[in-house]
Short mmCIF file of C-alpha atoms in Angstrom, two decimals:
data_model
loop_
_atom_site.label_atom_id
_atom_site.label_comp_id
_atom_site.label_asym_id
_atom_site.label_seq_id
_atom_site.Cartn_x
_atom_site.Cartn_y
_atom_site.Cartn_z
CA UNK U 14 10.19 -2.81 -1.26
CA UNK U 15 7.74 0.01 -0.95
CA UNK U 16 5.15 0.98 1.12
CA UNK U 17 2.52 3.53 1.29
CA UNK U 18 2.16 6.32 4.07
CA UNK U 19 0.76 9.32 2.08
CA UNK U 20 -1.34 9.03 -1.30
CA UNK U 21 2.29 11.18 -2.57
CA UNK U 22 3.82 7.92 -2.58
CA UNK U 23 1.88 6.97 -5.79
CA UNK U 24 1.91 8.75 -9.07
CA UNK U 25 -1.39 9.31 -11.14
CA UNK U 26 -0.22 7.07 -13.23
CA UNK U 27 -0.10 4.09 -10.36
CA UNK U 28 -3.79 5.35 -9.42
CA UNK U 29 -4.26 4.64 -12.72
CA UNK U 30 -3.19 1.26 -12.91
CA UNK U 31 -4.21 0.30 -8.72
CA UNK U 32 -7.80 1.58 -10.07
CA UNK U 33 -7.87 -0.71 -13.53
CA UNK U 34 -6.89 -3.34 -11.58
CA UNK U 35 -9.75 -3.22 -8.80
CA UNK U 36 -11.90 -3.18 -11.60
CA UNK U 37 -10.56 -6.54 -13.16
CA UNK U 38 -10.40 -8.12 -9.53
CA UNK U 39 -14.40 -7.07 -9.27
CA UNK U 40 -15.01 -8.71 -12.98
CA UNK U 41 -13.18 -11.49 -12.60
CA UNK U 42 -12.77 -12.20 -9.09
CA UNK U 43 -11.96 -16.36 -9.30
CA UNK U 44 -8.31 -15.20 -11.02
CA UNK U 45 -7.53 -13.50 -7.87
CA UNK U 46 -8.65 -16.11 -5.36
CA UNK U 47 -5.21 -17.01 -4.59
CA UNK U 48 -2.59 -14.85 -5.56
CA UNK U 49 -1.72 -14.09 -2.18
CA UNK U 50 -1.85 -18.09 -1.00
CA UNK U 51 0.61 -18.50 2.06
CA UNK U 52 0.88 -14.57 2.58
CA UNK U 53 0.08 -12.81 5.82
CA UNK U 54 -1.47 -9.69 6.41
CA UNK U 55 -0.95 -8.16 9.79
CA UNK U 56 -3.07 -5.60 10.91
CA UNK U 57 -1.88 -3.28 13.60
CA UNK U 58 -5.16 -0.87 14.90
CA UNK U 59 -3.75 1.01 18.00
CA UNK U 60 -7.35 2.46 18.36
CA UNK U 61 -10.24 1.39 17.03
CA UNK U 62 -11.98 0.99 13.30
CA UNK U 63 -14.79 -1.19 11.76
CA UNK U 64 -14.89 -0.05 8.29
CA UNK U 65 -11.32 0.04 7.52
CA UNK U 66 -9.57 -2.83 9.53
CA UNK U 67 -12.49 -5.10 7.79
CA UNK U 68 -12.26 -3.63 4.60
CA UNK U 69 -8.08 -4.57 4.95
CA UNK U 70 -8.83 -7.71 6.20
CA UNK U 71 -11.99 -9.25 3.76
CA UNK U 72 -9.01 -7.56 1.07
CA UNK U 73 -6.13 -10.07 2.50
CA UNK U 74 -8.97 -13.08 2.85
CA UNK U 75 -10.27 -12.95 -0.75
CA UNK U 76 -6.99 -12.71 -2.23
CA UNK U 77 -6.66 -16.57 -0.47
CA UNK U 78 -4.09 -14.74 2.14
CA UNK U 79 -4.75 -14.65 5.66
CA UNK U 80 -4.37 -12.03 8.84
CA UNK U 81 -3.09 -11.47 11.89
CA UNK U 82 -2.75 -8.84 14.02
CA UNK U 83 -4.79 -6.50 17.16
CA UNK U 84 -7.61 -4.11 17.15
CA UNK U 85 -6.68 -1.81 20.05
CA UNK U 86 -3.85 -0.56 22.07
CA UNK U 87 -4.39 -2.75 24.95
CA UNK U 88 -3.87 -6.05 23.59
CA UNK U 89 -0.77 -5.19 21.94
CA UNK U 90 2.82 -4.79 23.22
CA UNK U 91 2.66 -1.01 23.20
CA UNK U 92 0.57 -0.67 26.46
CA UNK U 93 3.75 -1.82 27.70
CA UNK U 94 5.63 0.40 26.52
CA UNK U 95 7.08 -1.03 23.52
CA UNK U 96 7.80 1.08 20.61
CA UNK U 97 6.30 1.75 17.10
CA UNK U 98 9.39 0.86 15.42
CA UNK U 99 10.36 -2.53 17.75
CA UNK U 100 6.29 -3.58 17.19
CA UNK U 101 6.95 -3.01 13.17
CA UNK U 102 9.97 -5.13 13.29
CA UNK U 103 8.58 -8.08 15.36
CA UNK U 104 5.83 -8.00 13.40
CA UNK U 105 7.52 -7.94 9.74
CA UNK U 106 8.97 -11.36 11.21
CA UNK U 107 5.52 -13.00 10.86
CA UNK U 108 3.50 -11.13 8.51
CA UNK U 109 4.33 -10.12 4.85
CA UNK U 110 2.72 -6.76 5.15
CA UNK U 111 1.13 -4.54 7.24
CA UNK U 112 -1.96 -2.49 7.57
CA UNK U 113 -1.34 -0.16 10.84
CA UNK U 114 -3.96 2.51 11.91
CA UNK U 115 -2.40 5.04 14.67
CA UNK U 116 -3.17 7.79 16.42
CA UNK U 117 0.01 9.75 16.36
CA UNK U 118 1.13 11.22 13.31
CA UNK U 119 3.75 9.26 11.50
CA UNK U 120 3.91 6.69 13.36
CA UNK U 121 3.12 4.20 9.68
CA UNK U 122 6.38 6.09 8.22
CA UNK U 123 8.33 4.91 11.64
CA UNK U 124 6.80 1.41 11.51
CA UNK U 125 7.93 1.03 7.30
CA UNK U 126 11.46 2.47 8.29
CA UNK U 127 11.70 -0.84 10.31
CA UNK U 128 9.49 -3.29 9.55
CA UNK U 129 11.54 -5.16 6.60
CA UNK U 130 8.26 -5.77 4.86
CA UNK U 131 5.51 -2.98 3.15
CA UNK U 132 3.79 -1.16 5.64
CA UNK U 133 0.17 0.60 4.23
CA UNK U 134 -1.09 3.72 6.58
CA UNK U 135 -4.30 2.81 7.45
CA UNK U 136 -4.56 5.93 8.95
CA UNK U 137 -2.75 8.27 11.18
CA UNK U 138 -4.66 10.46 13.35
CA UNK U 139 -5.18 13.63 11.53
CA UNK U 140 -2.61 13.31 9.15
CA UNK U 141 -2.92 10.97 6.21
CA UNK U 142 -4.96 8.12 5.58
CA UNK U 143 -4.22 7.58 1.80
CA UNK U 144 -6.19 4.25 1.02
CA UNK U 145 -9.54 6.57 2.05
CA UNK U 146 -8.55 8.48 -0.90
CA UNK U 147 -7.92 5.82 -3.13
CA UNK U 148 -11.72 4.36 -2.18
CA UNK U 149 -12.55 7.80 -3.08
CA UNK U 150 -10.98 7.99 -6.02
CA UNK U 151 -12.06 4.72 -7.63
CA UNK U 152 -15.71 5.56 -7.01
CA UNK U 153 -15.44 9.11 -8.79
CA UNK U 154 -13.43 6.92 -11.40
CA UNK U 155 -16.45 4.12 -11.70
CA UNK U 156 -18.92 6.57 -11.02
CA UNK U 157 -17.63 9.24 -13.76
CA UNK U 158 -15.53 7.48 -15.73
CA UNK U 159 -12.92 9.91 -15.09
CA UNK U 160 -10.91 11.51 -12.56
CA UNK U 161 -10.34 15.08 -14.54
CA UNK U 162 -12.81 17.57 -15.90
CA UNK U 163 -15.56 18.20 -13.83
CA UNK U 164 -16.88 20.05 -10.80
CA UNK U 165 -16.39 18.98 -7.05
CA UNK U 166 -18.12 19.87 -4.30
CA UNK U 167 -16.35 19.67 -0.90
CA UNK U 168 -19.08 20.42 2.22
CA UNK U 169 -18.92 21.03 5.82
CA UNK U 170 -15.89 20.53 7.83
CA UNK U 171 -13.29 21.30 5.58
CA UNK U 172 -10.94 22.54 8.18
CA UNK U 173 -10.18 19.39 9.93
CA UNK U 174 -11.63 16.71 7.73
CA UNK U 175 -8.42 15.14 6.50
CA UNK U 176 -9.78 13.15 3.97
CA UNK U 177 -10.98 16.47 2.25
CA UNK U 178 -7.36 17.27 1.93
CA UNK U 179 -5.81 14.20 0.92
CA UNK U 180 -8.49 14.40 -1.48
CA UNK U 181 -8.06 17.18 -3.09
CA UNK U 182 -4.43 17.06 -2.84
CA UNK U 183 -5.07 13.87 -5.52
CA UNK U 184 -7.74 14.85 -7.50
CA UNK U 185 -5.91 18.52 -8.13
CA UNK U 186 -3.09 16.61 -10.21
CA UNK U 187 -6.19 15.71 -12.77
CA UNK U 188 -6.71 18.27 -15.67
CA UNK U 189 -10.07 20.41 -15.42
CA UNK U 190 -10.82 20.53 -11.75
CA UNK U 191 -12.66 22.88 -10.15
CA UNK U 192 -13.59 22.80 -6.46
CA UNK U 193 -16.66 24.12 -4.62
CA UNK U 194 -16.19 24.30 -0.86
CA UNK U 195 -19.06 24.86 1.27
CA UNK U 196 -18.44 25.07 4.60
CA UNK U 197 -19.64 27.43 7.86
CA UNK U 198 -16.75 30.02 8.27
CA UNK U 199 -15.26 28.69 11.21
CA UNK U 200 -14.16 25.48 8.86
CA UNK U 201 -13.00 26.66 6.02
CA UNK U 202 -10.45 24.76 4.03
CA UNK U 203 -6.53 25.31 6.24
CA UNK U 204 -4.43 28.17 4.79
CA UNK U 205 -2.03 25.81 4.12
CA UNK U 206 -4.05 23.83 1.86
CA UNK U 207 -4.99 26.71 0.21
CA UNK U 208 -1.74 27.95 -0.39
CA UNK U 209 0.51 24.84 -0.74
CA UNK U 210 -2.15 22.85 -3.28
CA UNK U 211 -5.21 25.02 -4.69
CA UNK U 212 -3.48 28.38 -5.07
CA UNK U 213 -0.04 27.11 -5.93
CA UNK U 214 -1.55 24.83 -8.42
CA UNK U 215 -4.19 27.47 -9.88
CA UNK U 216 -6.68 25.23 -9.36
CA UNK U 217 -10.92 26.85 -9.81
CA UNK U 218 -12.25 27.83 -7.08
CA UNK U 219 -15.47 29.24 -4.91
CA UNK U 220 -16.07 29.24 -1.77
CA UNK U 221 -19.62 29.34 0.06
CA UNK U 222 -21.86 28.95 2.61
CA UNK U 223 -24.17 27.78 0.89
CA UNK U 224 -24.82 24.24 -0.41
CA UNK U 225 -28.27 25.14 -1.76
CA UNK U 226 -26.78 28.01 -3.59
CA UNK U 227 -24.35 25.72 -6.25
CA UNK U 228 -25.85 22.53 -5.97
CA UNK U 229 -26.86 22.22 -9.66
CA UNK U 230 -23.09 22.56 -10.49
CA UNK U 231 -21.96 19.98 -9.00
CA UNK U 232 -20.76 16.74 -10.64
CA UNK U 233 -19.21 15.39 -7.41
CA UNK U 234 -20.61 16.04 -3.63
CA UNK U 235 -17.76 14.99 -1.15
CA UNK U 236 -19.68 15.00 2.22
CA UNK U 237 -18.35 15.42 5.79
CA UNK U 238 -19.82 16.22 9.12
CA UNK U 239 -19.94 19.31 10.84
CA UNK U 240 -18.96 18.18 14.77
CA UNK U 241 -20.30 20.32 17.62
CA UNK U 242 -17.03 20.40 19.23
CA UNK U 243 -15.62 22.70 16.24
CA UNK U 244 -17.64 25.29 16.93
CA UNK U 245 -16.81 28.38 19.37
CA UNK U 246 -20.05 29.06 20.69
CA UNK U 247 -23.24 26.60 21.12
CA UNK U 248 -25.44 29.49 19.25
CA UNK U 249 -22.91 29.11 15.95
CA UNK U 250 -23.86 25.38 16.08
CA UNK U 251 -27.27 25.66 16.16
CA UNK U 252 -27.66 28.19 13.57
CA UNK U 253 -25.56 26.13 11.67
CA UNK U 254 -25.69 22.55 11.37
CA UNK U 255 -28.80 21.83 9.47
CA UNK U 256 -27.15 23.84 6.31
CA UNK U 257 -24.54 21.18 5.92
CA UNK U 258 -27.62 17.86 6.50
CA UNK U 259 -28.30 16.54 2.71
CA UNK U 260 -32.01 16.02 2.42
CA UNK U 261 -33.74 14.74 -0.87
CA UNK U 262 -35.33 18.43 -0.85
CA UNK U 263 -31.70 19.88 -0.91
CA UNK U 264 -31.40 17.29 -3.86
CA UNK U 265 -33.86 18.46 -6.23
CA UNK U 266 -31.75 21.07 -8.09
CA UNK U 267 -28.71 18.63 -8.57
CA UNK U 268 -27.45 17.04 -11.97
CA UNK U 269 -29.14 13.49 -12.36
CA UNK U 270 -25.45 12.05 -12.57
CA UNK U 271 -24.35 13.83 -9.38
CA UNK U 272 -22.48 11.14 -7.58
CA UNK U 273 -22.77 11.79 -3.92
CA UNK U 274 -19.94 10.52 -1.45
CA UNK U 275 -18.98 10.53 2.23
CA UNK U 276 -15.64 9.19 4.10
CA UNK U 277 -18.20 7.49 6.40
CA UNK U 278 -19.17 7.04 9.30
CA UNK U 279 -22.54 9.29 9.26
CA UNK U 280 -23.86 10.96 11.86
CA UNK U 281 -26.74 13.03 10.16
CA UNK U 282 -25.22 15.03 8.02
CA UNK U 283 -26.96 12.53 5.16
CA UNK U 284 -30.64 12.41 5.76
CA UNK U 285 -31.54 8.27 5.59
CA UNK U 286 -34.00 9.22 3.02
CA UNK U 287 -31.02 10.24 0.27
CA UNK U 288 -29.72 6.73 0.87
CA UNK U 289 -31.85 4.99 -1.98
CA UNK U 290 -31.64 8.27 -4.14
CA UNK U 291 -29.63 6.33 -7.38
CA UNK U 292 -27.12 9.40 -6.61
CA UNK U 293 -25.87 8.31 -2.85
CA UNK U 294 -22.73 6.39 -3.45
CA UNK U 295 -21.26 6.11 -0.30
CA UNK U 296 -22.00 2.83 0.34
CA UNK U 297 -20.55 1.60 -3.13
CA UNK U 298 -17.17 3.59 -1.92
CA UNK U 299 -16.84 1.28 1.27
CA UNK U 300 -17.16 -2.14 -1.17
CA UNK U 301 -15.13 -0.47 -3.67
CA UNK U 302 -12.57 0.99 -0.59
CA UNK U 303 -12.17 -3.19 -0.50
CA UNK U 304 -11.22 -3.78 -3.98
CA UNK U 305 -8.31 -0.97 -4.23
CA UNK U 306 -6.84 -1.92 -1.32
CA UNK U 307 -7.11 -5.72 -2.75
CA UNK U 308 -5.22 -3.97 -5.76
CA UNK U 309 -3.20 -2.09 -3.71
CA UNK U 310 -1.76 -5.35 -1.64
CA UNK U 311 -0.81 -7.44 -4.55
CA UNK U 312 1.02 -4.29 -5.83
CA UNK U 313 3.00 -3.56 -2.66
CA UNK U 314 3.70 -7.97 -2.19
CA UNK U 315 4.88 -7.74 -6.35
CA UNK U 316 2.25 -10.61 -6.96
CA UNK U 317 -0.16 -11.20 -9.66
CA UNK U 318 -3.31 -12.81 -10.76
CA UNK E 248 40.72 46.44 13.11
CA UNK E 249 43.88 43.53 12.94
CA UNK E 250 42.03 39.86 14.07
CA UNK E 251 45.66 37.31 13.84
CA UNK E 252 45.37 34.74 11.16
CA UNK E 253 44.40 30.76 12.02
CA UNK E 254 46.78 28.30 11.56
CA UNK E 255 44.02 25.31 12.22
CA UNK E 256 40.47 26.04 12.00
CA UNK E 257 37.91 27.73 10.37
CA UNK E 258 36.48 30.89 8.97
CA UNK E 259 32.94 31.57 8.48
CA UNK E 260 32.15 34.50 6.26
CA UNK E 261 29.56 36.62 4.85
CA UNK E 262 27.38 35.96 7.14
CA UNK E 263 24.77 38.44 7.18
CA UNK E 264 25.16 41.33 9.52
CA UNK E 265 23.72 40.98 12.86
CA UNK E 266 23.67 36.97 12.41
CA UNK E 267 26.80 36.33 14.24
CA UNK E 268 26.25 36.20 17.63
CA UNK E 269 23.10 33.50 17.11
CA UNK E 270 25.85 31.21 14.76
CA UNK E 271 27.55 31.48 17.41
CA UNK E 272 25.18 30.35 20.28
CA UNK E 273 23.21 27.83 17.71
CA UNK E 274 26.66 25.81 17.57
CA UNK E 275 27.76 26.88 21.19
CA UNK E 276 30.59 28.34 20.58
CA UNK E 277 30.75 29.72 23.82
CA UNK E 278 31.55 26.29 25.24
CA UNK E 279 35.06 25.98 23.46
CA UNK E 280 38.39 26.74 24.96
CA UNK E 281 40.08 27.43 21.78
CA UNK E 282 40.32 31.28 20.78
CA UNK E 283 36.79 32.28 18.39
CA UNK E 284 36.69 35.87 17.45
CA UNK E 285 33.47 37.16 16.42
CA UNK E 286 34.07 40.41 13.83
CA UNK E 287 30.71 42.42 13.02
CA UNK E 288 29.95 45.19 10.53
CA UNK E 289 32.87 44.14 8.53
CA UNK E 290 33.36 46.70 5.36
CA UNK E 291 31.84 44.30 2.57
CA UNK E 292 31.58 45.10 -1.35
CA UNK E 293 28.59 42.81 -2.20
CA UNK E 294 26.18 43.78 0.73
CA UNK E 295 27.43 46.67 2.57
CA UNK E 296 28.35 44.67 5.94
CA UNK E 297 28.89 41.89 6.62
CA UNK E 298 30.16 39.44 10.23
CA UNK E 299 32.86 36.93 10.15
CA UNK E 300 33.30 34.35 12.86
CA UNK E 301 36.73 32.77 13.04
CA UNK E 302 37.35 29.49 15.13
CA UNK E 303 41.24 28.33 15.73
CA UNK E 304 40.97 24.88 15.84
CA UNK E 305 39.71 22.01 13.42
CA UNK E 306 36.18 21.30 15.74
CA UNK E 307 33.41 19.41 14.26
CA UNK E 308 31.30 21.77 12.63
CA UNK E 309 27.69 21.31 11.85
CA UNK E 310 27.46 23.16 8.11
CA UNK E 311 23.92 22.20 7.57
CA UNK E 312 23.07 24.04 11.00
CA UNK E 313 25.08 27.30 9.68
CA UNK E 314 23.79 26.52 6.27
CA UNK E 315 19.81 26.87 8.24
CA UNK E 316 20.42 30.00 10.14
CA UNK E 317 21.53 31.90 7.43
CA UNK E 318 22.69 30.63 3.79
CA UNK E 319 24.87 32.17 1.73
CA UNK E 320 27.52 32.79 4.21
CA UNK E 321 31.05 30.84 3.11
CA UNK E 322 33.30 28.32 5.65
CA UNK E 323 36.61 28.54 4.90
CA UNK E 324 38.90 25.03 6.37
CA UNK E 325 42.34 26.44 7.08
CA UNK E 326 45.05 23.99 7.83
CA UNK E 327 48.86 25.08 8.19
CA UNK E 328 47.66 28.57 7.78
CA UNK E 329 46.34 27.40 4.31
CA UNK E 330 42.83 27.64 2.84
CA UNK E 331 42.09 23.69 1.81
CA UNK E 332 37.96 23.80 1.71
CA UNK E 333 36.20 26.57 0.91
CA UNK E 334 31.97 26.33 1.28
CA UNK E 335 29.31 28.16 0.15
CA UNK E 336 26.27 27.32 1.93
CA UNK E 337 22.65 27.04 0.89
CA UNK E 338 19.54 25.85 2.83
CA UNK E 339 20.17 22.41 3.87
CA UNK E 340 17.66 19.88 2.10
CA UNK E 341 17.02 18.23 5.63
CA UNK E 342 17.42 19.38 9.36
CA UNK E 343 18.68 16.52 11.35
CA UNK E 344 18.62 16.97 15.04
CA UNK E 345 18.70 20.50 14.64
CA UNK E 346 15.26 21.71 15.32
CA UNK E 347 12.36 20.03 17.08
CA UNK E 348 8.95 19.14 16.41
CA UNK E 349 6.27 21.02 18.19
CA UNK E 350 3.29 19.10 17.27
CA UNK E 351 1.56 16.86 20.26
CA UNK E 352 0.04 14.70 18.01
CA UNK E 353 3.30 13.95 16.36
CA UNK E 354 5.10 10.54 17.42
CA UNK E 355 7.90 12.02 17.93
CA UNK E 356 6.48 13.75 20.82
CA UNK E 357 5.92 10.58 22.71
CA UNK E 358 9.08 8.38 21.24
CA UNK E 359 11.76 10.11 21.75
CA UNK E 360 14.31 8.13 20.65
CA UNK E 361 13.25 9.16 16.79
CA UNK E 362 16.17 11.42 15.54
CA UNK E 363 14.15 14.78 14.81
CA UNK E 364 13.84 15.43 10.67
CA UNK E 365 12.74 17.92 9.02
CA UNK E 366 12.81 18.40 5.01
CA UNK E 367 12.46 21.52 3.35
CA UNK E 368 9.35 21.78 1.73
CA UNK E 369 9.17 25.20 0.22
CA UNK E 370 12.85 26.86 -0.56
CA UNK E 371 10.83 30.29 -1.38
CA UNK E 372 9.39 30.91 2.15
CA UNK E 373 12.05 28.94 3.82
CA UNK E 374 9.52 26.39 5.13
CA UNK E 375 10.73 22.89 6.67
CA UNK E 376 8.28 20.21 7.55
CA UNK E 377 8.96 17.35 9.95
CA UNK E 378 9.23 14.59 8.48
CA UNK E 379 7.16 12.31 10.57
CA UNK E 380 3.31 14.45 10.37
CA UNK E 381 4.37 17.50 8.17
CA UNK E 382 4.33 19.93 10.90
CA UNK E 383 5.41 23.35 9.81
CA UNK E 384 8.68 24.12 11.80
CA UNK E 385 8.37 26.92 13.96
CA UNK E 386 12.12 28.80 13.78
CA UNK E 387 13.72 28.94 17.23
CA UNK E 388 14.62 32.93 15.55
CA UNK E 389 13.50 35.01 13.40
CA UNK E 390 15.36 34.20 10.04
CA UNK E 391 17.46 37.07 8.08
CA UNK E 392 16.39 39.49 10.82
CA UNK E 393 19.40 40.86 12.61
CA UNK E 394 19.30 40.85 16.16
#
């Protein structure tokens, strides 16, 4: 029985095969209809989440399983004081898997220690949130056609955006990756990153402030927003935060196939007007985000089509 | 300098000089009632110096916590005033309830009843994460310093 807490628990080659098989669940989505008849998908969200609890949930439904399971703290056992571990193991008694968002860190590898049945980290405060990356990954792969050889640009909060790590943590094991970060000083990529993944790895890369400045070579544009609460000083802010806003004018130097994406959700930092530029894909990434985790549920339950 | 030999016990050698006296707090020594001598700047051909720690009785020692503060050094298990074991350490591949995690946002901060883990993530720069959110451990010493 396995689960998934970090996006180290699955070799390329499973990314591989979790993204081949979104893409035959999207062609052919009748053979799937029921391969996970009679199974139960519990989902445990000790704080709140729209995109991904629905995205696990319209995942279990269209596979002909069905859910279970809370949306916040306070209507589960916890707010009594239960723990992590006694809530996993109740809950493996009724459900055949489990989707549990958390706001302390490792709280899904607690949960899958005890649970008796695959627990998937939907998320875990700043830590990991591994099936974000594997939404990310299949739209680069759909988008692209590849996850290797070409240029990536990461932009804005790069310092506590952990999607941006996860992400390049995965997309570094690819051949022919180089990264671009552009980011305000204050939020530059974490040493450790740097160090344990880019540098250790000799990965490319360049660093900037600038998003005008290397936006026609960029294949990918990984999006993130800059948060007021980052910053220092008010003044840093303000000087700042319309460099990291994507505009259509900021788009006019890019590649036509530059496939822009975001974690989601937006504040600004995407203008509304990019949203029907053929480029934005960040809506595409949520409805794909549905389909690898689709994928990624039959894998972890050992059924298929 | 004449230390009497153990009959039951243990001998922990070459540990680096200067390292003895936090061995010997790390695994409170100073709480047993048997006789421990603690020998520094002992005359050593490999590295100049070196501090043995001898304990005379058969207690229940926690290698991987000697192995952490400094590998390298060797226990020695004497029974009837014979050596039976002898162990050369190396940095353990996982702390278990040896260090703590320092991170707020970690759930071990709030459920205490998790043992504390930590795997070591980087032999080269001695760096052990917890295994829980990958917190860096912060040393409760300063490694291979003496003092």
């Amino acid at each position: 029985m396995r689960s998934l807490i970090s996006i180290h628990d699955l070799s390329p080659d499973e990314i591989d095969g979790l993204i081949a098989t979104a893409n035959d669940i999207m062609a052919n989505p009748d053979d799937y209809a029921d391969c996970c008849r009679r199974k139960k998908l519990a989902t445990l969200f000790y704080e709140p989440s729209t995109r991904t609890r629905l995205s696990f949930e319209s995942a279990m439904l269209e596979l002909g399983g069905s859910v279970i399971g809370f949306s916040e703290a306070t209507s589960s056992s916890s707010a009594k004081g239960e723990s992590v571990s006694d809530t996993a193991r109740t809950v493996g008694c009724f459900a055949d898997i489990i989707a549990m968002r958390h706001p302390k860190e490792g709280a899904p590898l607690v949960a899958s220690i005890s649970a008796g049945v695959p627990v998937i980290n939907a998320g875990d405060g700043g830590h990991n949130h591994p099936t974000q990356t594997l939404a990310d990954l299949i739209t680069i792969s759909r988008e692209k056609g590849r996850l290797g050889n070409m240029t990536v640009g990461l932009c804005g909060d790069l310092k506590f955006g952990r999607t941006v790590h996860s992400l390049i943590d995965a997309l570094s094991r690819y051949a022919g990756i180089k990264f671009i970060m552009i980011s305000p000083d204050e939020l530059t990529i974490p040493d450790y990153v740097m160090q344990d993944i880019i540098l250790k790895r000799n990965i490319p890369y360049y660093e900037t402030g600038s998003l005008e400045e290397v936006m026609h070579e960029l294949d990918i544009l990984y999006m993130t927003r800059v948060q007021r609460e980052r910053f220092f000083n008010e003044a840093d802010y303000i000087r700042l935060k319309d460099s990291y806003v994507l505009t259509p004018e900021k788009l006019i130097s890019a590649k036509k196939e530059l496939a822009v994406l975001h974690p989601l959700p937006r504040v600004n930092e995407i203008s509304t007007s990019v949203d029907d530029d053929p480029r934005a894909c960040y809506f595409k990434q949520v409805l794909y985000g549905k389909f690898i985790r689709m994928a990624l549920i039959m894998m972890l339950l050992e059924v298929n089509k | 300098m004449n230390i009497d030999a153990i009959n039951n016990g243990y001998v922990i050698d070459h540990i680096k000089a200067g390292s003895s006296m936090r061995i010997y707090h790390f695994l409170n020594l100073d709480k047993l009632d048997c006789c421990v001598a603690i020998i520094k700047n002992v005359p050593s051909g490999k590295t100049g110096k070196k501090d043995i720690i001898k304990i005379d009785e058969l207690i229940d020692l926690d290698l991987d916590a000697i192995g952490y503060i400094d590998p390298g050094v060797t226990v020695n298990v004497i029974k009837n005033g014979e050596i039976i074991k002898k162990s050369k350490l190396e940095l353990p591949k996982e702390l278990r309830g040896i260090i703590s995690c320092n991170n707020p946002r970690c759930i071990s901060s709030t459920e205490q009843e998790l043992p504390q883990v930590f795997r070591l993530a980087d032999e080269e720069n001695i760096v052990y994460r917890c295994i829980y959110c990958d917190a860096k451990a912060e040393h409760k010493f300063s490694l291979y310093s003496s003092g």
